[in-house]
Coordinates of C-alpha atoms in Angstrom, one line a residue:
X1 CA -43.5 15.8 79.2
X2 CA -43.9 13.9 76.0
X3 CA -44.3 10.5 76.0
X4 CA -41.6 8.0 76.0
X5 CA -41.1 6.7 73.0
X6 CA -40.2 2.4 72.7
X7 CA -37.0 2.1 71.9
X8 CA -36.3 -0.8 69.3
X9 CA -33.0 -2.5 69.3
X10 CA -30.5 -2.8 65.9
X11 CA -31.4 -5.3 63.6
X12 CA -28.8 -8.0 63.6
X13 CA -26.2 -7.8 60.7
X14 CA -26.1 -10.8 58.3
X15 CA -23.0 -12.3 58.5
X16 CA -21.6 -13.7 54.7
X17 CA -19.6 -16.7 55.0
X18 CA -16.0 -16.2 53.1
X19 CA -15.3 -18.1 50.7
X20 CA -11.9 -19.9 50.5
X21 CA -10.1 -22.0 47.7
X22 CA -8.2 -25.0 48.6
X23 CA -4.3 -24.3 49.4
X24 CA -3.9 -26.3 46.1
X25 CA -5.2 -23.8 44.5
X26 CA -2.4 -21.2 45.1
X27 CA 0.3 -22.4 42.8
X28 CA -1.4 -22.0 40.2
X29 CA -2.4 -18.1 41.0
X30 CA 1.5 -17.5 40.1
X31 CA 1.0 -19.4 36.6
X32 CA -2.0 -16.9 36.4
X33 CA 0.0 -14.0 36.7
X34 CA 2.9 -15.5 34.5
X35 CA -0.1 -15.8 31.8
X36 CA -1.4 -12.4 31.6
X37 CA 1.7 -11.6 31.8
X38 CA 2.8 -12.6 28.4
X39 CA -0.8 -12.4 26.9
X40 CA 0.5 -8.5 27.1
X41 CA 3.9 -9.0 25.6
X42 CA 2.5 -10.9 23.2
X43 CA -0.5 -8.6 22.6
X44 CA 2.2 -5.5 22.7
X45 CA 4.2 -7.2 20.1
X46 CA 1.2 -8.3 17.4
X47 CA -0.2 -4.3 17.5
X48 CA 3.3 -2.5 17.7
X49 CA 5.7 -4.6 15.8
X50 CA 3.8 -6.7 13.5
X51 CA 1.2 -4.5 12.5
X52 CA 3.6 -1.6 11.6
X53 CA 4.1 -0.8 8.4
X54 CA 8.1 -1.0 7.8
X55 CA 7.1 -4.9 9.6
X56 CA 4.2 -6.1 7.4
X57 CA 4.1 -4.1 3.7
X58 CA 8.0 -3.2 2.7
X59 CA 9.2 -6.1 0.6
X60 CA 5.8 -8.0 0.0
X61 CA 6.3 -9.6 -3.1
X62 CA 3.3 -11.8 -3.9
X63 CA 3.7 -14.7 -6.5
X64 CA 1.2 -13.6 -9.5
X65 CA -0.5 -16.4 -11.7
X66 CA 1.4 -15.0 -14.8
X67 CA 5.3 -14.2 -13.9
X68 CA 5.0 -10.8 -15.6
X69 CA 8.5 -9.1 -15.3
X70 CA 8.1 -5.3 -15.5
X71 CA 12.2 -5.3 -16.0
X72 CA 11.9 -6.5 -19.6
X73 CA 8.2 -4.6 -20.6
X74 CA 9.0 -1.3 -18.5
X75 CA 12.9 -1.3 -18.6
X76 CA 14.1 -3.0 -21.7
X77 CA 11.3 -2.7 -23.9
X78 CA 10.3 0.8 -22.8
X79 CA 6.7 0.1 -22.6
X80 CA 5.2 3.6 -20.9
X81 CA 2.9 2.8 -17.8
X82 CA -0.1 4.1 -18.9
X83 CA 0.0 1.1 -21.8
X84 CA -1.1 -1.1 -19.3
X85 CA -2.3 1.2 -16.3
X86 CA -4.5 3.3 -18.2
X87 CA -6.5 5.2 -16.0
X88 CA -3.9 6.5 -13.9
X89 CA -4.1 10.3 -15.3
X90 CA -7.8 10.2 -15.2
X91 CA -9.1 8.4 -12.1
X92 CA -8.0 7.8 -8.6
X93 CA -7.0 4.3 -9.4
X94 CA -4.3 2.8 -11.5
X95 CA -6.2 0.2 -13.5
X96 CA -5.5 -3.5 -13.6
X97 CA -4.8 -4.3 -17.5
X98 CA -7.6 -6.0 -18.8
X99 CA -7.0 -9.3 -20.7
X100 CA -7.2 -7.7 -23.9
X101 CA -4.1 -5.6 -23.3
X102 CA -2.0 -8.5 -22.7
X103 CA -3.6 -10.1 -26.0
X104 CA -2.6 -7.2 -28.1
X105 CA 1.0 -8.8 -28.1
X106 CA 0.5 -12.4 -26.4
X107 CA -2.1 -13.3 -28.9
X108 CA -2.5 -17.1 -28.7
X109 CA -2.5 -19.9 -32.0
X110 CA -5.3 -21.5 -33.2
X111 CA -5.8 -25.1 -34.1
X112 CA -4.2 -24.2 -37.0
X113 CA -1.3 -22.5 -35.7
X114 CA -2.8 -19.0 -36.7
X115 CA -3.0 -15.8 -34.8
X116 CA -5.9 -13.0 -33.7
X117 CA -3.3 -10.7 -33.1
X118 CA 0.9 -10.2 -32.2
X119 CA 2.0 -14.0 -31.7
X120 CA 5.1 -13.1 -28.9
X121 CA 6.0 -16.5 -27.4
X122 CA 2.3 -17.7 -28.6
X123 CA 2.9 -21.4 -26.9
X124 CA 4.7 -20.5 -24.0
X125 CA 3.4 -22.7 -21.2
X126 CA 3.8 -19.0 -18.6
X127 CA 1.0 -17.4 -20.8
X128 CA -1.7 -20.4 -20.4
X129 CA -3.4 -17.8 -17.7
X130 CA -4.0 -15.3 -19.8
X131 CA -5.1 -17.7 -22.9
X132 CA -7.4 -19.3 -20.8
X133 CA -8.7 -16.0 -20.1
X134 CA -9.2 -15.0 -23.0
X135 CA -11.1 -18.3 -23.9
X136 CA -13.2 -18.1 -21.2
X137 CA -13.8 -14.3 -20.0
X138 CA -12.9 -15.0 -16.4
X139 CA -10.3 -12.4 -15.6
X140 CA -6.8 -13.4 -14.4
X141 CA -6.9 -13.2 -10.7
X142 CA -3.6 -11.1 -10.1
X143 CA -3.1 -10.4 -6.7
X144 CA -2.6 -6.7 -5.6
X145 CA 0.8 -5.4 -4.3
X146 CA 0.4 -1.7 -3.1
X147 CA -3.0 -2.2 -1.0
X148 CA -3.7 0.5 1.5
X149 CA -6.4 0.7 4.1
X150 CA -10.3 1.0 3.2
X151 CA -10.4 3.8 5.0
X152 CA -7.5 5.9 3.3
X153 CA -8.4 7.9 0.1
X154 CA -6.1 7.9 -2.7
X155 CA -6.3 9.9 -6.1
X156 CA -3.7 8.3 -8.6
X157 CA -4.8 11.3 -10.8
X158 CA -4.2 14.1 -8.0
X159 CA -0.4 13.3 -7.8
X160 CA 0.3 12.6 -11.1
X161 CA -1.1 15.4 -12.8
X162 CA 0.6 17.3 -10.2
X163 CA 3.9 15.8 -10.9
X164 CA 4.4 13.1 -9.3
X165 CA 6.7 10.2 -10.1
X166 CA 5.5 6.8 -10.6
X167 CA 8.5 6.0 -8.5
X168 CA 7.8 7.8 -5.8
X169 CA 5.6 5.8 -4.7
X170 CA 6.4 2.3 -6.5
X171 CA 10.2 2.4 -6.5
X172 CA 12.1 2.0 -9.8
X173 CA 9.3 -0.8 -11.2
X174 CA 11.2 -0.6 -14.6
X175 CA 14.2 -2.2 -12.6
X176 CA 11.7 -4.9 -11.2
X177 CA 11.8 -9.2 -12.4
X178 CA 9.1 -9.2 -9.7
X179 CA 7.1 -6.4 -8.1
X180 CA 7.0 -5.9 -4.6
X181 CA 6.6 -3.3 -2.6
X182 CA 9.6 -1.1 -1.9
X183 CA 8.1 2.6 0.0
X184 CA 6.6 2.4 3.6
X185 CA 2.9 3.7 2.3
X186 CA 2.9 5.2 6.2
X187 CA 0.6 8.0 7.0
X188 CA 3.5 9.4 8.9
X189 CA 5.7 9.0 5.2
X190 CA 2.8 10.4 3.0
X191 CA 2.2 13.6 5.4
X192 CA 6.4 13.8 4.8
X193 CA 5.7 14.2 1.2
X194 CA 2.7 16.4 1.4
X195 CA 4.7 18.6 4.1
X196 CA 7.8 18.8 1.2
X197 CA 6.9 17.8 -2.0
X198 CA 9.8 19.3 -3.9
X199 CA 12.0 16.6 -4.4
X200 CA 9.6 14.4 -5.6
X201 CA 7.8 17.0 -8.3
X202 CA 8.6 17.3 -12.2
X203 CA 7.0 18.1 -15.2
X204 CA 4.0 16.3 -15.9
X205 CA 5.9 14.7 -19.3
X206 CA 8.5 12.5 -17.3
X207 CA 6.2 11.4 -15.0
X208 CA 6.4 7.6 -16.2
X209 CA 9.9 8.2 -17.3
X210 CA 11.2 6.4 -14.3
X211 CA 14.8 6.5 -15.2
X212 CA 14.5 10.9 -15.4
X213 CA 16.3 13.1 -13.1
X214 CA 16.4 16.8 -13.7
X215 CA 19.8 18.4 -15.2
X216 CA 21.2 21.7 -15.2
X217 CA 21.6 23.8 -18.5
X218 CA 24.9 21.9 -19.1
X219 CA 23.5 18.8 -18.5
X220 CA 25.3 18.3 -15.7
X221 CA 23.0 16.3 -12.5
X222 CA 21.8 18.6 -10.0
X223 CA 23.2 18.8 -6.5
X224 CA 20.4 18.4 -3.8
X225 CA 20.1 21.8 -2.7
X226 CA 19.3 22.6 -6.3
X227 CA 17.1 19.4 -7.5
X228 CA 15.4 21.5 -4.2
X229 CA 15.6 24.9 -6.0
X230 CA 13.7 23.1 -8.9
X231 CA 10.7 21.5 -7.1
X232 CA 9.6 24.6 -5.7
X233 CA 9.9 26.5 -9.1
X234 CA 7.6 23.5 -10.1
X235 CA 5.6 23.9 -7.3
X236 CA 5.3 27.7 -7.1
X237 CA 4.2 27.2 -11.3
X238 CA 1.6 25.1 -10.6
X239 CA 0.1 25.6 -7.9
X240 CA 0.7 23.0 -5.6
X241 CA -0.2 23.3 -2.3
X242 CA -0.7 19.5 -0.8
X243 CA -2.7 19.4 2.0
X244 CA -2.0 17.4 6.1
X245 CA -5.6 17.5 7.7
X246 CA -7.3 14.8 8.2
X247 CA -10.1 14.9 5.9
X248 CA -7.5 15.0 3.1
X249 CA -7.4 10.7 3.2
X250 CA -10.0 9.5 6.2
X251 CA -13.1 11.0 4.2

Protein backbone atom coordinates (compact mmCIF):
# COMPACT_ATOMS: atom_id res chain seq x y z
CA UNK A 1 0.00 0.00 0.00
CA UNK A 2 1.38 3.44 -0.45
CA UNK A 3 2.06 5.50 2.21
CA UNK A 4 -0.40 7.80 3.77
CA UNK A 5 0.01 10.89 2.82
CA UNK A 6 -0.42 14.08 5.89
CA UNK A 7 -3.26 15.62 5.29
CA UNK A 8 -3.07 19.58 5.79
CA UNK A 9 -6.11 21.43 6.77
CA UNK A 10 -7.60 24.80 4.64
CA UNK A 11 -5.95 27.78 5.18
CA UNK A 12 -8.19 30.19 7.01
CA UNK A 13 -10.07 32.84 4.77
CA UNK A 14 -9.25 36.42 5.50
CA UNK A 15 -12.23 38.06 6.50
CA UNK A 16 -12.44 42.09 5.03
CA UNK A 17 -14.24 44.21 7.31
CA UNK A 18 -17.29 46.23 5.37
CA UNK A 19 -17.19 49.35 5.20
CA UNK A 20 -20.23 51.46 6.26
CA UNK A 21 -21.13 55.30 5.82
CA UNK A 22 -22.87 56.99 8.53
CA UNK A 23 -26.87 56.97 8.14
CA UNK A 24 -26.32 60.72 7.59
CA UNK A 25 -24.90 60.01 4.68
CA UNK A 26 -27.98 58.55 2.88
CA UNK A 27 -29.91 61.70 2.02
CA UNK A 28 -27.62 62.88 0.30
CA UNK A 29 -27.23 59.54 -2.12
CA UNK A 30 -30.82 60.83 -3.56
CA UNK A 31 -29.30 64.43 -4.24
CA UNK A 32 -26.56 62.30 -6.05
CA UNK A 33 -28.81 60.74 -8.20
CA UNK A 34 -30.99 63.97 -8.75
CA UNK A 35 -27.37 65.45 -9.96
CA UNK A 36 -26.37 63.10 -12.60
CA UNK A 37 -29.47 63.14 -13.33
CA UNK A 38 -29.60 66.63 -14.85
CA UNK A 39 -25.81 66.68 -15.57
CA UNK A 40 -27.36 64.38 -18.60
CA UNK A 41 -30.24 66.61 -19.50
CA UNK A 42 -28.14 69.23 -19.39
CA UNK A 43 -25.32 67.44 -21.27
CA UNK A 44 -28.23 66.07 -23.82
CA UNK A 45 -29.36 69.55 -24.37
CA UNK A 46 -25.65 71.50 -25.02
CA UNK A 47 -24.68 68.54 -27.80
CA UNK A 48 -28.29 68.08 -29.36
CA UNK A 49 -29.94 71.41 -29.29
CA UNK A 50 -27.41 73.94 -28.90
CA UNK A 51 -24.79 72.66 -30.97
CA UNK A 52 -27.17 72.10 -33.99
CA UNK A 53 -26.94 74.03 -36.71
CA UNK A 54 -30.58 75.56 -37.31
CA UNK A 55 -29.73 76.51 -33.06
CA UNK A 56 -26.32 78.21 -33.28
CA UNK A 57 -25.44 79.55 -37.11
CA UNK A 58 -29.09 80.73 -38.84
CA UNK A 59 -29.47 84.34 -38.10
CA UNK A 60 -25.83 85.16 -36.68
CA UNK A 61 -25.49 88.57 -37.51
CA UNK A 62 -22.13 89.82 -35.97
CA UNK A 63 -21.62 93.62 -35.53
CA UNK A 64 -18.62 94.54 -37.99
CA UNK A 65 -16.11 97.47 -37.09
CA UNK A 66 -17.32 99.29 -40.31
CA UNK A 67 -21.37 99.18 -40.73
CA UNK A 68 -20.99 98.13 -44.37
CA UNK A 69 -24.59 97.72 -45.83
CA UNK A 70 -24.51 95.38 -48.81
CA UNK A 71 -28.30 96.71 -49.53
CA UNK A 72 -27.03 99.99 -50.89
CA UNK A 73 -23.35 98.62 -52.61
CA UNK A 74 -24.95 95.21 -53.91
CA UNK A 75 -28.64 96.26 -54.31
CA UNK A 76 -28.97 99.84 -55.10
CA UNK A 77 -25.67 100.62 -56.47
CA UNK A 78 -25.35 97.28 -58.33
CA UNK A 79 -21.84 96.75 -57.37
CA UNK A 80 -21.14 92.87 -58.79
CA UNK A 81 -19.62 90.57 -56.06
CA UNK A 82 -16.55 89.83 -57.46
CA UNK A 83 -15.69 93.92 -56.98
CA UNK A 84 -15.00 93.18 -53.56
CA UNK A 85 -14.81 89.25 -53.39
CA UNK A 86 -12.42 88.71 -55.95
CA UNK A 87 -11.15 85.44 -55.79
CA UNK A 88 -14.36 83.73 -55.72
CA UNK A 89 -14.15 82.26 -59.55
CA UNK A 90 -10.61 81.36 -59.00
CA UNK A 91 -9.96 79.84 -55.56
CA UNK A 92 -11.81 78.00 -52.94
CA UNK A 93 -12.22 81.05 -50.85
CA UNK A 94 -14.20 84.21 -51.35
CA UNK A 95 -11.71 86.83 -50.41
CA UNK A 96 -12.02 89.45 -47.72
CA UNK A 97 -11.66 93.02 -49.69
CA UNK A 98 -8.46 94.33 -48.87
CA UNK A 99 -8.28 97.91 -47.66
CA UNK A 100 -7.43 99.28 -50.92
CA UNK A 101 -10.74 98.22 -52.47
CA UNK A 102 -12.67 100.17 -50.05
CA UNK A 103 -10.17 103.20 -50.75
CA UNK A 104 -10.84 103.14 -54.36
CA UNK A 105 -14.22 105.03 -53.47
CA UNK A 106 -13.82 105.99 -49.63
CA UNK A 107 -10.58 107.76 -50.28
CA UNK A 108 -9.92 109.89 -47.16
CA UNK A 109 -8.85 114.04 -47.14
CA UNK A 110 -5.74 115.31 -46.48
CA UNK A 111 -4.69 118.11 -44.23
CA UNK A 112 -5.60 120.09 -46.91
CA UNK A 113 -8.91 118.74 -47.58
CA UNK A 114 -7.51 116.92 -50.80
CA UNK A 115 -8.12 113.37 -52.04
CA UNK A 116 -5.80 110.12 -53.16
CA UNK A 117 -8.60 108.83 -54.80
CA UNK A 118 -12.94 108.85 -55.04
CA UNK A 119 -13.78 111.16 -51.91
CA UNK A 120 -17.56 109.35 -51.11
CA UNK A 121 -18.51 110.60 -47.64
CA UNK A 122 -14.60 111.36 -47.14
CA UNK A 123 -15.26 112.67 -43.29
CA UNK A 124 -17.72 110.36 -42.28
CA UNK A 125 -16.98 109.38 -38.64
CA UNK A 126 -18.38 105.26 -39.96
CA UNK A 127 -15.23 105.23 -42.26
CA UNK A 128 -12.51 106.06 -39.47
CA UNK A 129 -11.71 102.10 -39.55
CA UNK A 130 -10.88 101.92 -42.78
CA UNK A 131 -8.81 105.45 -42.80
CA UNK A 132 -6.95 104.29 -40.02
CA UNK A 133 -6.23 101.40 -42.00
CA UNK A 134 -5.05 102.71 -44.59
CA UNK A 135 -2.72 104.98 -42.44
CA UNK A 136 -1.36 102.39 -40.66
CA UNK A 137 -1.48 98.98 -42.73
CA UNK A 138 -3.16 97.03 -40.03
CA UNK A 139 -6.11 95.35 -41.75
CA UNK A 140 -9.67 95.98 -40.52
CA UNK A 141 -10.47 93.14 -38.31
CA UNK A 142 -13.97 92.23 -39.88
CA UNK A 143 -15.37 89.40 -38.26
CA UNK A 144 -16.46 86.30 -40.48
CA UNK A 145 -20.20 85.40 -40.99
CA UNK A 146 -20.45 82.11 -42.99
CA UNK A 147 -17.63 80.06 -40.93
CA UNK A 148 -17.80 76.34 -41.40
CA UNK A 149 -15.87 73.57 -39.60
CA UNK A 150 -11.94 73.14 -40.02
CA UNK A 151 -12.50 69.95 -41.02
CA UNK A 152 -15.07 70.68 -44.02
CA UNK A 153 -13.54 71.50 -47.50
CA UNK A 154 -15.14 74.08 -49.46
CA UNK A 155 -14.23 75.20 -53.18
CA UNK A 156 -16.02 78.74 -53.81
CA UNK A 157 -14.71 78.16 -57.32
CA UNK A 158 -16.19 74.47 -57.83
CA UNK A 159 -19.77 75.80 -57.42
CA UNK A 160 -19.59 78.75 -59.02
CA UNK A 161 -18.07 77.91 -62.13
CA UNK A 162 -20.58 75.29 -62.08
CA UNK A 163 -23.46 77.51 -61.71
CA UNK A 164 -24.07 78.17 -58.58
CA UNK A 165 -25.82 81.18 -57.18
CA UNK A 166 -24.22 83.38 -54.69
CA UNK A 167 -27.60 83.12 -53.09
CA UNK A 168 -27.77 79.83 -52.66
CA UNK A 169 -25.73 79.76 -50.17
CA UNK A 170 -25.72 83.49 -48.73
CA UNK A 171 -29.45 84.38 -49.18
CA UNK A 172 -30.39 87.47 -51.18
CA UNK A 173 -27.08 89.58 -49.66
CA UNK A 174 -28.14 92.46 -52.15
CA UNK A 175 -31.40 92.72 -49.90
CA UNK A 176 -29.06 92.83 -46.76
CA UNK A 177 -28.47 96.45 -44.20
CA UNK A 178 -26.52 93.80 -42.23
CA UNK A 179 -25.28 90.40 -43.17
CA UNK A 180 -26.07 87.53 -41.33
CA UNK A 181 -26.38 84.22 -42.05
CA UNK A 182 -29.62 83.09 -43.56
CA UNK A 183 -28.99 78.93 -45.04
CA UNK A 184 -28.45 76.15 -42.46
CA UNK A 185 -24.65 75.32 -43.87
CA UNK A 186 -25.76 71.52 -42.54
CA UNK A 187 -24.04 68.52 -44.02
CA UNK A 188 -27.39 66.96 -44.16
CA UNK A 189 -28.55 70.47 -46.40
CA UNK A 190 -25.31 70.54 -48.60
CA UNK A 191 -25.61 66.58 -49.50
CA UNK A 192 -29.58 67.97 -50.40
CA UNK A 193 -28.01 70.14 -52.97
CA UNK A 194 -25.39 67.81 -54.17
CA UNK A 195 -28.14 64.94 -54.35
CA UNK A 196 -30.43 67.72 -56.62
CA UNK A 197 -28.73 70.47 -57.77
CA UNK A 198 -31.11 71.58 -60.47
CA UNK A 199 -32.94 74.23 -58.95
CA UNK A 200 -30.09 75.92 -57.72
CA UNK A 201 -27.98 75.79 -61.26
CA UNK A 202 -27.75 78.67 -64.08
CA UNK A 203 -25.58 79.95 -66.53
CA UNK A 204 -22.35 80.85 -65.30
CA UNK A 205 -23.20 84.86 -66.37
CA UNK A 206 -25.97 85.43 -63.64
CA UNK A 207 -24.28 83.89 -61.14
CA UNK A 208 -23.81 87.16 -59.01
CA UNK A 209 -26.98 88.51 -60.49
CA UNK A 210 -28.79 87.79 -57.32
CA UNK A 211 -32.04 89.22 -58.30
CA UNK A 212 -32.09 86.50 -61.71
CA UNK A 213 -34.60 83.84 -62.15
CA UNK A 214 -34.87 81.93 -65.37
CA UNK A 215 -37.91 82.85 -67.91
CA UNK A 216 -39.57 81.15 -70.59
CA UNK A 217 -39.36 82.34 -74.32
CA UNK A 218 -42.24 84.78 -73.52
CA UNK A 219 -40.74 85.98 -70.70
CA UNK A 220 -43.12 84.67 -68.62
CA UNK A 221 -41.46 83.06 -64.83
CA UNK A 222 -41.16 79.44 -64.91
CA UNK A 223 -43.38 77.06 -62.96
CA UNK A 224 -41.29 74.76 -60.68
CA UNK A 225 -41.65 71.65 -62.55
CA UNK A 226 -40.03 73.60 -65.39
CA UNK A 227 -37.33 75.94 -63.47
CA UNK A 228 -36.69 71.85 -62.86
CA UNK A 229 -36.76 71.03 -66.62
CA UNK A 230 -34.01 73.82 -66.90
CA UNK A 231 -31.40 72.76 -64.29
CA UNK A 232 -31.00 69.50 -65.66
CA UNK A 233 -30.60 70.80 -69.31
CA UNK A 234 -27.86 72.92 -67.46
CA UNK A 235 -26.64 70.11 -65.74
CA UNK A 236 -26.72 67.55 -68.50
CA UNK A 237 -24.61 70.61 -70.65
CA UNK A 238 -22.05 70.83 -68.41
CA UNK A 239 -21.42 68.09 -66.93
CA UNK A 240 -22.32 68.27 -63.56
CA UNK A 241 -22.21 65.48 -61.56
CA UNK A 242 -21.87 66.61 -57.63
CA UNK A 243 -20.56 64.16 -55.63
CA UNK A 244 -22.12 62.63 -51.51
CA UNK A 245 -19.04 60.46 -50.24
CA UNK A 246 -17.23 61.38 -47.69
CA UNK A 247 -13.97 62.31 -48.99
CA UNK A 248 -15.78 65.02 -51.10
CA UNK A 249 -15.55 67.64 -47.72
CA UNK A 250 -13.65 65.63 -44.65
CA UNK A 251 -10.31 65.35 -46.85
Amino acid sequence: HPPTLPHHSASPKLIMPRLLFPRRTNPFLGLLAVAIAAGAVFAGAMGGLITDPKTLNVGYEPTQPVPFSHALHAGQLKLDCRYCHNTVFDAAHAAVPPTATCINCHSPADDQGITALAAVHADSPKLAPIHESWKSGRSVAWKRVHNLPEFVYFNHAAHVNSGVSCKTCHGRIDQMEVVYQSKELSMAWCIDCHRNPEPHLRPVEFVTKLDWEPTGADGEELSLEEKQAYGAALKEDKQINPQVNCAVCHR
